[in-house]
Short mmCIF file of C-alpha atoms in Angstrom, two decimals:
data_model
loop_
_atom_site.label_atom_id
_atom_site.label_comp_id
_atom_site.label_asym_id
_atom_site.label_seq_id
_atom_site.Cartn_x
_atom_site.Cartn_y
_atom_site.Cartn_z
CA MET A 1 -79.65 -130.60 -123.45
CA GLU A 2 -77.29 -133.41 -124.38
CA ARG A 3 -76.92 -131.90 -127.85
CA ARG A 4 -76.48 -128.16 -128.16
CA ILE A 5 -75.99 -125.58 -130.89
CA PHE A 6 -72.99 -123.27 -130.45
CA GLY A 7 -71.88 -120.15 -132.29
CA ILE A 8 -69.11 -117.56 -131.94
CA GLU A 9 -69.21 -114.02 -133.34
CA SER A 10 -65.80 -112.33 -133.57
CA GLU A 11 -65.26 -108.66 -134.36
CA TYR A 12 -61.86 -107.58 -135.68
CA GLY A 13 -59.88 -104.36 -135.49
CA VAL A 14 -58.31 -102.97 -138.67
CA THR A 15 -55.68 -100.36 -139.49
CA CYS A 16 -53.37 -99.28 -142.30
CA VAL A 17 -49.82 -98.14 -141.56
CA SER A 18 -47.43 -96.40 -143.96
CA PRO A 19 -43.67 -97.22 -144.07
CA ASN A 20 -42.91 -94.34 -141.70
CA GLY A 21 -45.28 -95.78 -139.10
CA GLN A 22 -48.09 -93.28 -139.58
CA ARG A 23 -51.68 -94.39 -140.09
CA ARG A 24 -52.37 -94.09 -143.81
CA LEU A 25 -56.07 -94.93 -144.19
CA SER A 26 -58.95 -94.71 -141.74
CA PRO A 27 -60.48 -97.96 -140.43
CA ASP A 28 -63.55 -97.22 -142.57
CA GLU A 29 -61.39 -96.99 -145.71
CA VAL A 30 -59.50 -100.18 -144.81
CA ALA A 31 -62.78 -102.03 -144.30
CA ARG A 32 -64.08 -100.83 -147.68
CA TYR A 33 -60.98 -102.16 -149.43
CA MET A 34 -61.30 -105.48 -147.61
CA PHE A 35 -64.99 -105.88 -148.37
CA ARG A 36 -64.89 -105.04 -152.07
CA ARG A 37 -64.57 -108.74 -152.77
CA VAL A 38 -67.38 -109.53 -150.31
CA VAL A 39 -69.67 -107.05 -152.06
CA ALA A 40 -68.83 -108.77 -155.35
CA TRP A 41 -69.92 -112.09 -153.82
CA GLY A 42 -73.33 -110.89 -152.68
CA ARG A 43 -73.83 -107.23 -153.70
CA SER A 44 -73.64 -106.33 -150.01
CA SER A 45 -71.17 -106.02 -147.14
CA ASN A 46 -73.43 -108.39 -145.19
CA VAL A 47 -73.33 -111.89 -146.66
CA PHE A 48 -73.71 -115.55 -145.79
CA LEU A 49 -70.97 -117.81 -147.14
CA GLU A 50 -70.92 -121.34 -148.53
CA ASN A 51 -69.66 -122.69 -145.21
CA GLY A 52 -72.87 -121.42 -143.59
CA SER A 53 -71.24 -118.49 -141.79
CA ARG A 54 -72.13 -114.80 -141.84
CA LEU A 55 -69.57 -112.11 -142.71
CA TYR A 56 -70.35 -108.43 -142.41
CA LEU A 57 -69.19 -104.99 -141.35
CA ASP A 58 -70.34 -104.13 -137.85
CA VAL A 59 -70.68 -100.71 -136.22
CA GLY A 60 -67.40 -98.79 -136.30
CA SER A 61 -66.05 -100.50 -139.45
CA HIS A 62 -65.23 -103.72 -137.61
CA PRO A 63 -65.30 -106.83 -139.81
CA GLU A 64 -67.34 -109.47 -138.01
CA TYR A 65 -67.43 -113.20 -138.66
CA ALA A 66 -70.22 -115.31 -137.17
CA THR A 67 -69.62 -119.05 -137.32
CA PRO A 68 -72.29 -121.34 -138.72
CA GLU A 69 -74.41 -123.32 -136.28
CA CYS A 70 -72.22 -126.05 -134.77
CA ASP A 71 -73.30 -128.93 -132.54
CA SER A 72 -69.84 -129.68 -131.19
CA VAL A 73 -67.31 -127.53 -129.38
CA TYR A 74 -64.58 -128.74 -131.73
CA ASP A 75 -66.55 -127.60 -134.76
CA VAL A 76 -67.29 -124.13 -133.41
CA VAL A 77 -63.63 -123.53 -132.49
CA THR A 78 -62.57 -124.83 -135.92
CA HIS A 79 -65.05 -122.58 -137.72
CA ASP A 80 -63.97 -119.59 -135.63
CA LYS A 81 -60.41 -120.25 -136.81
CA ALA A 82 -61.70 -120.63 -140.38
CA GLY A 83 -63.08 -117.10 -140.02
CA GLU A 84 -59.55 -115.87 -139.34
CA ARG A 85 -58.34 -117.54 -142.53
CA ILE A 86 -61.17 -116.02 -144.59
CA LEU A 87 -60.44 -112.52 -143.28
CA GLU A 88 -56.69 -113.02 -143.68
CA GLN A 89 -57.28 -113.74 -147.37
CA LEU A 90 -59.49 -110.67 -147.74
CA LEU A 91 -56.73 -108.60 -146.13
CA GLN A 92 -54.11 -109.92 -148.55
CA ASN A 93 -56.37 -109.21 -151.53
CA ALA A 94 -56.97 -105.67 -150.26
CA GLU A 95 -53.21 -105.06 -149.97
CA VAL A 96 -52.79 -106.09 -153.62
CA ARG A 97 -55.43 -103.54 -154.63
CA LEU A 98 -53.72 -100.86 -152.56
CA ARG A 99 -50.44 -101.45 -154.38
CA GLU A 100 -52.22 -101.43 -157.75
CA GLU A 101 -53.65 -98.01 -156.85
CA GLY A 102 -50.25 -96.70 -155.75
CA ILE A 103 -51.07 -96.54 -152.04
CA ASP A 104 -48.02 -97.42 -149.96
CA GLY A 105 -49.29 -99.01 -146.77
CA ARG A 106 -49.57 -102.27 -144.85
CA LEU A 107 -52.95 -103.49 -143.67
CA TYR A 108 -53.36 -105.10 -140.27
CA LEU A 109 -56.23 -107.15 -138.90
CA PHE A 110 -56.38 -107.87 -135.17
CA LYS A 111 -58.51 -110.43 -133.38
CA ASN A 112 -58.66 -108.52 -130.12
CA ASN A 113 -61.20 -106.45 -128.19
CA THR A 114 -59.81 -102.94 -127.66
CA ASP A 115 -58.06 -100.29 -129.74
CA SER A 116 -55.62 -97.52 -128.88
CA ALA A 117 -58.46 -95.00 -128.52
CA GLY A 118 -60.08 -97.05 -125.77
CA ASN A 119 -62.93 -98.40 -127.90
CA SER A 120 -64.08 -101.96 -127.30
CA TYR A 121 -65.49 -104.54 -129.69
CA GLY A 122 -66.64 -107.98 -128.85
CA SER A 123 -66.44 -111.71 -129.00
CA HIS A 124 -69.94 -113.06 -128.50
CA GLU A 125 -70.83 -116.65 -127.65
CA ASN A 126 -74.18 -118.24 -128.43
CA TYR A 127 -75.64 -121.28 -126.71
CA CYS A 128 -78.97 -122.85 -127.63
CA THR A 129 -81.04 -123.67 -124.56
CA ILE A 130 -84.56 -124.99 -124.12
CA ARG A 131 -87.39 -122.45 -124.02
CA ASN A 132 -89.09 -123.60 -120.82
CA GLU A 133 -85.99 -122.66 -118.89
CA GLU A 134 -86.07 -118.93 -118.25
CA ILE A 135 -82.56 -117.60 -118.85
CA SER A 136 -83.01 -114.80 -116.33
CA ASN A 137 -83.41 -117.48 -113.65
CA TYR A 138 -79.89 -118.66 -114.42
CA ASP A 139 -78.19 -115.37 -113.70
CA GLN A 140 -77.28 -116.15 -110.09
CA VAL A 141 -75.18 -119.04 -111.41
CA LEU A 142 -74.07 -117.81 -114.83
CA ILE A 143 -72.87 -114.34 -113.87
CA PRO A 144 -70.38 -115.55 -111.22
CA PHE A 145 -69.22 -118.22 -113.67
CA PHE A 146 -68.65 -115.80 -116.56
CA VAL A 147 -67.07 -113.14 -114.32
CA SER A 148 -64.55 -115.60 -112.87
CA ARG A 149 -63.72 -117.78 -115.91
CA GLN A 150 -61.44 -115.04 -117.31
CA ILE A 151 -58.62 -116.66 -115.31
CA PHE A 152 -58.40 -119.28 -118.07
CA SER A 153 -60.11 -117.51 -120.98
CA GLY A 154 -58.74 -113.96 -120.77
CA ALA A 155 -56.68 -112.61 -123.67
CA GLY A 156 -54.48 -110.29 -121.57
CA LYS A 157 -54.00 -106.55 -121.93
CA VAL A 158 -51.71 -103.73 -120.87
CA LEU A 159 -54.12 -101.23 -119.33
CA GLN A 160 -53.05 -97.59 -119.21
CA THR A 161 -54.36 -95.87 -116.08
CA ALA A 162 -53.83 -92.54 -114.33
CA ARG A 163 -51.48 -94.37 -111.97
CA GLY A 164 -49.49 -95.92 -114.80
CA ALA A 165 -49.67 -99.09 -116.84
CA THR A 166 -50.78 -102.42 -115.40
CA TYR A 167 -51.18 -105.88 -116.90
CA CYS A 168 -54.73 -107.26 -116.82
CA ILE A 169 -56.12 -110.72 -117.48
CA SER A 170 -59.15 -109.64 -119.54
CA GLN A 171 -59.53 -107.14 -122.37
CA ARG A 172 -63.30 -106.80 -121.95
CA ALA A 173 -63.44 -106.45 -118.16
CA GLU A 174 -63.04 -102.66 -118.17
CA HIS A 175 -65.84 -102.26 -120.71
CA ILE A 176 -68.65 -104.26 -119.05
CA TRP A 177 -71.27 -102.17 -117.26
CA GLU A 178 -74.23 -104.44 -116.44
CA GLY A 179 -74.97 -108.01 -115.47
CA ILE A 180 -77.96 -108.60 -117.74
CA SER A 181 -79.46 -106.29 -120.38
CA SER A 182 -81.15 -106.37 -123.78
CA ALA A 183 -78.55 -103.91 -125.14
CA THR A 184 -75.09 -104.83 -126.42
CA THR A 185 -73.15 -101.69 -127.31
CA ARG A 186 -74.70 -99.13 -124.97
CA SER A 187 -74.60 -100.88 -121.59
CA ARG A 188 -72.36 -103.85 -122.51
CA PRO A 189 -73.81 -106.47 -120.17
CA ILE A 190 -72.33 -109.84 -119.28
CA ILE A 191 -75.40 -111.60 -120.73
CA ASN A 192 -77.60 -110.11 -123.45
CA THR A 193 -81.29 -111.01 -123.00
CA ARG A 194 -82.67 -109.86 -126.35
CA ASP A 195 -84.94 -112.71 -127.42
CA GLU A 196 -83.68 -113.70 -130.87
CA PRO A 197 -83.49 -117.52 -130.88
CA HIS A 198 -82.90 -117.88 -134.67
CA ALA A 199 -84.92 -121.06 -134.25
CA ASP A 200 -88.39 -122.24 -133.23
CA ALA A 201 -89.22 -119.71 -130.51
CA ASP A 202 -91.66 -122.13 -128.86
CA LYS A 203 -88.84 -124.63 -128.26
CA TYR A 204 -85.58 -122.73 -127.93
CA LYS A 205 -83.90 -119.67 -126.50
CA ARG A 206 -80.43 -118.39 -127.36
CA LEU A 207 -78.10 -117.51 -124.51
CA HIS A 208 -76.05 -114.60 -125.87
CA VAL A 209 -72.86 -114.02 -123.84
CA ILE A 210 -70.92 -110.87 -124.65
CA VAL A 211 -68.47 -110.64 -121.76
CA GLY A 212 -65.73 -112.83 -123.23
CA ASP A 213 -62.40 -112.00 -124.84
CA SER A 214 -61.45 -113.09 -128.34
CA ASN A 215 -59.07 -116.02 -128.03
CA MET A 216 -56.15 -116.77 -130.31
CA ASN A 217 -55.38 -119.96 -128.40
CA GLU A 218 -57.60 -122.88 -129.46
CA TYR A 219 -57.29 -124.49 -126.02
CA SER A 220 -58.71 -121.42 -124.25
CA SER A 221 -61.48 -121.12 -126.81
CA PHE A 222 -62.46 -124.79 -126.47
CA LEU A 223 -62.43 -124.64 -122.68
CA LYS A 224 -64.52 -121.48 -122.37
CA ILE A 225 -67.26 -122.95 -124.61
CA GLY A 226 -67.06 -126.47 -123.21
CA SER A 227 -67.17 -125.46 -119.55
CA ALA A 228 -70.08 -123.06 -120.13
CA SER A 229 -72.01 -125.82 -121.89
CA LEU A 230 -71.48 -128.12 -118.91
CA ILE A 231 -72.80 -125.46 -116.54
CA LEU A 232 -75.86 -125.00 -118.77
CA ARG A 233 -76.55 -128.72 -118.86
CA MET A 234 -76.45 -128.88 -115.06
CA LEU A 235 -78.87 -125.95 -114.84
CA GLU A 236 -81.24 -127.44 -117.40
CA GLU A 237 -81.42 -130.85 -115.75
CA ARG A 238 -82.19 -129.33 -112.36
CA THR A 239 -80.50 -132.22 -110.58
CA VAL A 240 -77.58 -130.21 -109.24
CA VAL A 241 -77.98 -127.83 -106.33
CA MET A 242 -75.67 -124.95 -107.20
CA GLY A 243 -74.26 -123.01 -104.28
CA ASP A 244 -75.23 -119.35 -103.97
CA MET A 245 -72.30 -117.42 -105.40
CA THR A 246 -74.24 -114.29 -106.35
CA LEU A 247 -71.75 -111.45 -106.48
CA GLU A 248 -72.41 -108.31 -104.46
CA ASN A 249 -71.22 -106.19 -107.38
CA PRO A 250 -70.43 -108.19 -110.55
CA ILE A 251 -69.00 -105.19 -112.41
CA ARG A 252 -66.56 -104.32 -109.66
CA ALA A 253 -65.70 -108.00 -109.29
CA ILE A 254 -64.87 -108.52 -112.97
CA ARG A 255 -62.42 -105.62 -112.87
CA GLU A 256 -60.83 -106.67 -109.58
CA ILE A 257 -60.29 -110.21 -110.87
CA SER A 258 -58.84 -108.92 -114.13
CA GLN A 259 -56.30 -106.73 -112.35
CA ASP A 260 -54.89 -109.55 -110.20
CA PHE A 261 -53.02 -112.19 -112.15
CA SER A 262 -52.20 -114.12 -108.99
CA CYS A 263 -55.88 -115.18 -109.25
CA ARG A 264 -56.03 -114.99 -105.44
CA ARG A 265 -57.77 -111.65 -104.90
CA LYS A 266 -61.08 -112.16 -103.14
CA VAL A 267 -64.32 -110.57 -104.27
CA ARG A 268 -67.40 -110.10 -102.12
CA LEU A 269 -70.53 -112.17 -102.58
CA ALA A 270 -74.04 -110.92 -101.83
CA ASN A 271 -74.21 -113.22 -98.78
CA GLY A 272 -71.07 -111.71 -97.29
CA ARG A 273 -68.65 -114.50 -98.24
CA GLU A 274 -65.40 -113.57 -99.92
CA LEU A 275 -63.99 -115.84 -102.63
CA SER A 276 -61.28 -115.57 -105.27
CA ALA A 277 -61.99 -116.30 -108.94
CA LEU A 278 -60.09 -119.55 -108.44
CA ASP A 279 -62.35 -120.42 -105.48
CA ILE A 280 -65.49 -119.72 -107.52
CA GLN A 281 -64.33 -121.75 -110.50
CA SER A 282 -63.24 -124.58 -108.21
CA GLU A 283 -66.74 -124.78 -106.72
CA PHE A 284 -68.25 -124.96 -110.21
CA LEU A 285 -65.74 -127.63 -111.22
CA GLU A 286 -66.51 -129.70 -108.12
CA LYS A 287 -70.23 -129.61 -109.01
CA ALA A 288 -69.42 -130.66 -112.58
CA ILE A 289 -67.27 -133.58 -111.43
CA LYS A 290 -70.06 -134.82 -109.15
CA PHE A 291 -72.54 -134.39 -112.02
CA SER A 292 -70.28 -136.49 -114.26
CA GLU A 293 -70.39 -139.32 -111.72
CA ARG A 294 -74.18 -139.55 -112.06
CA ARG A 295 -74.62 -138.78 -115.75
CA ASP A 296 -73.13 -140.08 -118.97
CA LEU A 297 -71.01 -137.31 -120.45
CA SER A 298 -70.16 -137.06 -124.12
CA PRO A 299 -66.49 -137.38 -125.13
CA GLU A 300 -66.34 -133.59 -125.58
CA GLU A 301 -67.85 -132.98 -122.16
CA LYS A 302 -65.28 -135.33 -120.62
CA GLN A 303 -62.53 -133.50 -122.50
CA SER A 304 -63.81 -130.12 -121.31
CA LEU A 305 -63.96 -131.37 -117.73
CA ALA A 306 -60.38 -132.68 -117.87
CA MET A 307 -59.10 -129.42 -119.40
CA TRP A 308 -60.98 -127.38 -116.80
CA GLU A 309 -59.47 -129.38 -113.94
CA HIS A 310 -56.00 -129.18 -115.49
CA CYS A 311 -56.17 -125.39 -115.80
CA LEU A 312 -57.50 -124.79 -112.30
CA ASN A 313 -54.78 -127.03 -110.84
CA GLY A 314 -52.18 -125.09 -112.82
CA LEU A 315 -53.60 -121.74 -111.73
CA ARG A 316 -53.57 -122.91 -108.12
CA ASP A 317 -49.91 -123.97 -108.30
CA ASP A 318 -48.63 -121.08 -110.43
CA PRO A 319 -50.88 -119.01 -112.73
CA LEU A 320 -47.92 -118.08 -114.92
CA SER A 321 -47.24 -121.75 -115.71
CA LEU A 322 -50.15 -121.98 -118.18
CA ASN A 323 -48.41 -120.27 -121.10
CA ARG A 324 -49.30 -123.15 -123.45
CA GLU A 325 -53.00 -123.06 -122.59
CA CYS A 326 -53.96 -119.45 -121.80
CA ASP A 327 -53.60 -116.38 -124.00
CA TRP A 328 -53.12 -113.97 -121.12
CA VAL A 329 -50.22 -116.01 -119.71
CA ALA A 330 -48.51 -116.52 -123.07
CA LYS A 331 -48.73 -112.80 -123.81
CA TYR A 332 -47.48 -111.87 -120.34
CA HIS A 333 -44.30 -113.90 -120.82
CA LEU A 334 -43.71 -112.36 -124.27
CA LEU A 335 -44.02 -108.83 -122.92
CA GLU A 336 -41.90 -109.52 -119.84
CA ARG A 337 -39.06 -111.06 -121.84
CA TYR A 338 -39.02 -108.07 -124.17
CA ARG A 339 -39.22 -105.59 -121.29
CA ARG A 340 -36.30 -107.18 -119.47
CA LYS A 341 -34.19 -107.48 -122.62
CA TYR A 342 -34.53 -103.79 -123.48
CA SER A 343 -35.11 -102.35 -119.97
CA LEU A 344 -38.52 -100.94 -120.87
CA GLY A 345 -41.39 -99.85 -118.67
CA LEU A 346 -44.81 -101.40 -119.11
CA SER A 347 -46.13 -98.07 -120.42
CA ASP A 348 -43.55 -97.92 -123.24
CA PRO A 349 -45.19 -97.65 -126.70
CA LYS A 350 -43.15 -100.64 -127.89
CA ILE A 351 -44.91 -102.79 -125.29
CA ALA A 352 -48.29 -101.54 -126.49
CA LEU A 353 -47.28 -102.53 -130.02
CA LEU A 354 -46.28 -106.03 -128.92
CA ASP A 355 -49.57 -106.34 -127.05
CA LEU A 356 -51.35 -105.63 -130.33
CA GLN A 357 -49.12 -107.82 -132.49
CA TYR A 358 -50.05 -110.87 -130.44
CA HIS A 359 -53.50 -110.66 -132.08
CA ASP A 360 -52.37 -110.11 -135.69
CA VAL A 361 -54.16 -112.79 -137.76
CA ASP A 362 -51.49 -112.67 -140.48
CA ARG A 363 -49.70 -115.95 -139.78
CA SER A 364 -46.43 -114.64 -141.23
CA ARG A 365 -46.06 -111.90 -138.61
CA GLY A 366 -48.58 -112.36 -135.76
CA LEU A 367 -46.81 -113.12 -132.47
CA PHE A 368 -49.33 -115.76 -131.44
CA TYR A 369 -48.75 -117.62 -134.69
CA MET A 370 -45.00 -117.45 -134.17
CA LEU A 371 -45.55 -119.21 -130.83
CA GLN A 372 -47.80 -121.74 -132.50
CA GLU A 373 -45.28 -122.38 -135.28
CA ALA A 374 -42.64 -123.02 -132.61
CA ASN A 375 -44.97 -125.50 -130.87
CA LEU A 376 -45.15 -123.31 -127.77
CA VAL A 377 -48.96 -123.38 -127.45
CA GLU A 378 -51.47 -126.21 -127.28
CA ARG A 379 -53.44 -127.10 -130.40
CA ILE A 380 -56.99 -128.43 -130.53
CA CYS A 381 -57.89 -128.14 -134.22
CA SER A 382 -56.00 -129.64 -137.14
CA ASP A 383 -54.94 -127.32 -139.95
CA GLU A 384 -56.71 -129.67 -142.39
CA ASP A 385 -60.02 -129.24 -140.56
CA ILE A 386 -59.63 -125.45 -140.46
CA ILE A 387 -58.94 -125.34 -144.21
CA HIS A 388 -61.95 -127.59 -144.84
CA ALA A 389 -64.16 -125.33 -142.69
CA VAL A 390 -63.26 -122.29 -144.80
CA GLU A 391 -65.47 -123.61 -147.62
CA ASN A 392 -67.64 -126.30 -146.04
CA PRO A 393 -70.40 -126.09 -143.41
CA PRO A 394 -70.85 -128.46 -140.48
CA GLN A 395 -72.62 -131.56 -141.80
CA THR A 396 -74.92 -132.14 -138.81
CA THR A 397 -76.79 -128.82 -138.42
CA ARG A 398 -78.99 -126.41 -140.36
CA ALA A 399 -75.82 -124.75 -141.66
CA LYS A 400 -75.46 -127.63 -144.12
CA LEU A 401 -78.79 -126.68 -145.76
CA ARG A 402 -77.84 -123.01 -145.97
CA GLY A 403 -74.36 -123.70 -147.31
CA GLU A 404 -75.61 -126.13 -149.96
CA PHE A 405 -78.34 -123.73 -151.09
CA ILE A 406 -75.87 -120.83 -151.41
CA LYS A 407 -73.36 -122.98 -153.30
CA ARG A 408 -75.92 -124.30 -155.81
CA ALA A 409 -77.56 -120.90 -156.31
CA LYS A 410 -74.16 -119.37 -157.10
CA GLU A 411 -73.34 -122.18 -159.54
CA LYS A 412 -76.65 -121.56 -161.34
CA ASN A 413 -76.18 -117.78 -161.15
CA ARG A 414 -79.53 -117.42 -159.39
CA ASP A 415 -80.51 -114.45 -157.26
CA TYR A 416 -81.23 -115.43 -153.66
CA THR A 417 -81.61 -114.10 -150.13
CA VAL A 418 -80.72 -115.98 -146.94
CA ASP A 419 -80.54 -115.35 -143.22
CA TRP A 420 -80.23 -117.67 -140.23
CA VAL A 421 -83.70 -119.19 -140.74
CA HIS A 422 -84.83 -118.30 -144.30
CA LEU A 423 -83.74 -119.51 -147.73
CA LYS A 424 -85.35 -117.55 -150.55
CA LEU A 425 -85.13 -117.59 -154.34
CA ASN A 426 -85.65 -114.11 -155.71
CA ASP A 427 -87.61 -115.24 -158.76
CA GLN A 428 -91.16 -114.52 -159.84
CA ALA A 429 -92.55 -117.10 -157.41
CA GLN A 430 -90.42 -115.76 -154.50
CA ARG A 431 -90.09 -119.31 -153.17
CA THR A 432 -89.03 -119.32 -149.51
CA VAL A 433 -88.24 -122.07 -147.03
CA LEU A 434 -88.34 -121.39 -143.30
CA CYS A 435 -85.82 -123.59 -141.46
CA LYS A 436 -86.75 -123.34 -137.78
CA ASP A 437 -84.81 -126.35 -136.51
CA PRO A 438 -81.09 -125.57 -136.08
CA PHE A 439 -80.38 -129.26 -135.36
CA SER A 440 -81.75 -130.49 -138.71
CA ALA A 441 -79.25 -131.06 -141.54
CA SER A 442 -81.85 -132.44 -143.97
CA ASP A 443 -85.09 -130.98 -145.27
CA GLU A 444 -87.11 -132.16 -148.28
CA ARG A 445 -88.33 -128.61 -148.91
CA VAL A 446 -84.75 -127.35 -149.26
CA GLU A 447 -83.84 -130.29 -151.48
CA LYS A 448 -86.76 -129.42 -153.79
CA LEU A 449 -85.77 -125.75 -153.79
CA ILE A 450 -82.24 -126.72 -154.85
CA GLU A 451 -83.53 -129.14 -157.51
CA ASN A 452 -85.57 -126.34 -159.07
CA LEU A 453 -82.67 -123.91 -159.35
#
């Protein structure tokens, strides 16, 4: 596919802390305060917004933001960042209500993947792919790719073990238990195979990847989506012979790679070869470069390829040199500077707190945003585009139809129901439009539905 639909679903961790440092409200109570305004918007804690996105409370009181359908990597990264801004505003509104009710506590919202109790929550990527390509046939290529790409897309984590604390590249690596499965929370696979295309099922499938970390860094986020899309295009066109890099044990491999930030540790393939994550990614990159010499790539694909090559070269020279591009490297340097300054061990609670504060979405106190404000990390998205995406859908996909319908129905104070494919007016006629094409930003049926509001 030369044009693809992308989506990112990000779950967030929440907590409330009193002035003495004790937890004041449970995560469930914090989420209820945050979502009061959401319930007012749509009489539910599960709503679609005017920018085409979905906002809801997931299992375990985790706010989740699903971007609208985007047909460019830039747009999906921008809309993922817009989700942070939307939730940041909900958090600030909830804090005002807490003070009005005499509750003394600060609310925190973290875009990460694990909490202090060892629970994990996800960042899921969605890629539209053509139906006549069976996703399960891709697993020999995709699983090694997703297992090894953490070297540039990992968010970093201090892992507490029986042998002490250790710094890991990926937050999700310790919580993945299968390669492919139709479950998400129980077995936590790398790729989820549940067949929910949210589109014309005769034409499209949705590749649902749940192995990734939530990225604060826009560069990492862009690269993980862009490189995966390039791999998919090569698989779909069937013109590239991909080498057999099937892993002997993908689950063991993902953990071993995560626990070695030299990126040199070798993992065993099913054919007996031993390769490092850097070796595996380099083989994929080499195939992509050769593919680019025979095919016309879009500007975004060329950008992804250049970023991919830049990161692998940096990782080969010195993995800890990519502090501007990679979350796990930026966080590592923050923690190490603090540890050395105060002579702390990696298992010190203050280090665990810093680890968490890196992911605070409040731009006035989150450590990542302090780095960004100081121009110490790479930017991809403009602040103007992020602000625009808070209220406006992408203009080239089905999300435009959904966003426009929601906006007009609200203006007319009309009762409605929407999901990814349906737009429905809850009137006597129960008029409903089924939008099966995620690539279509115009539809006469939707225009008529809006005209009749």
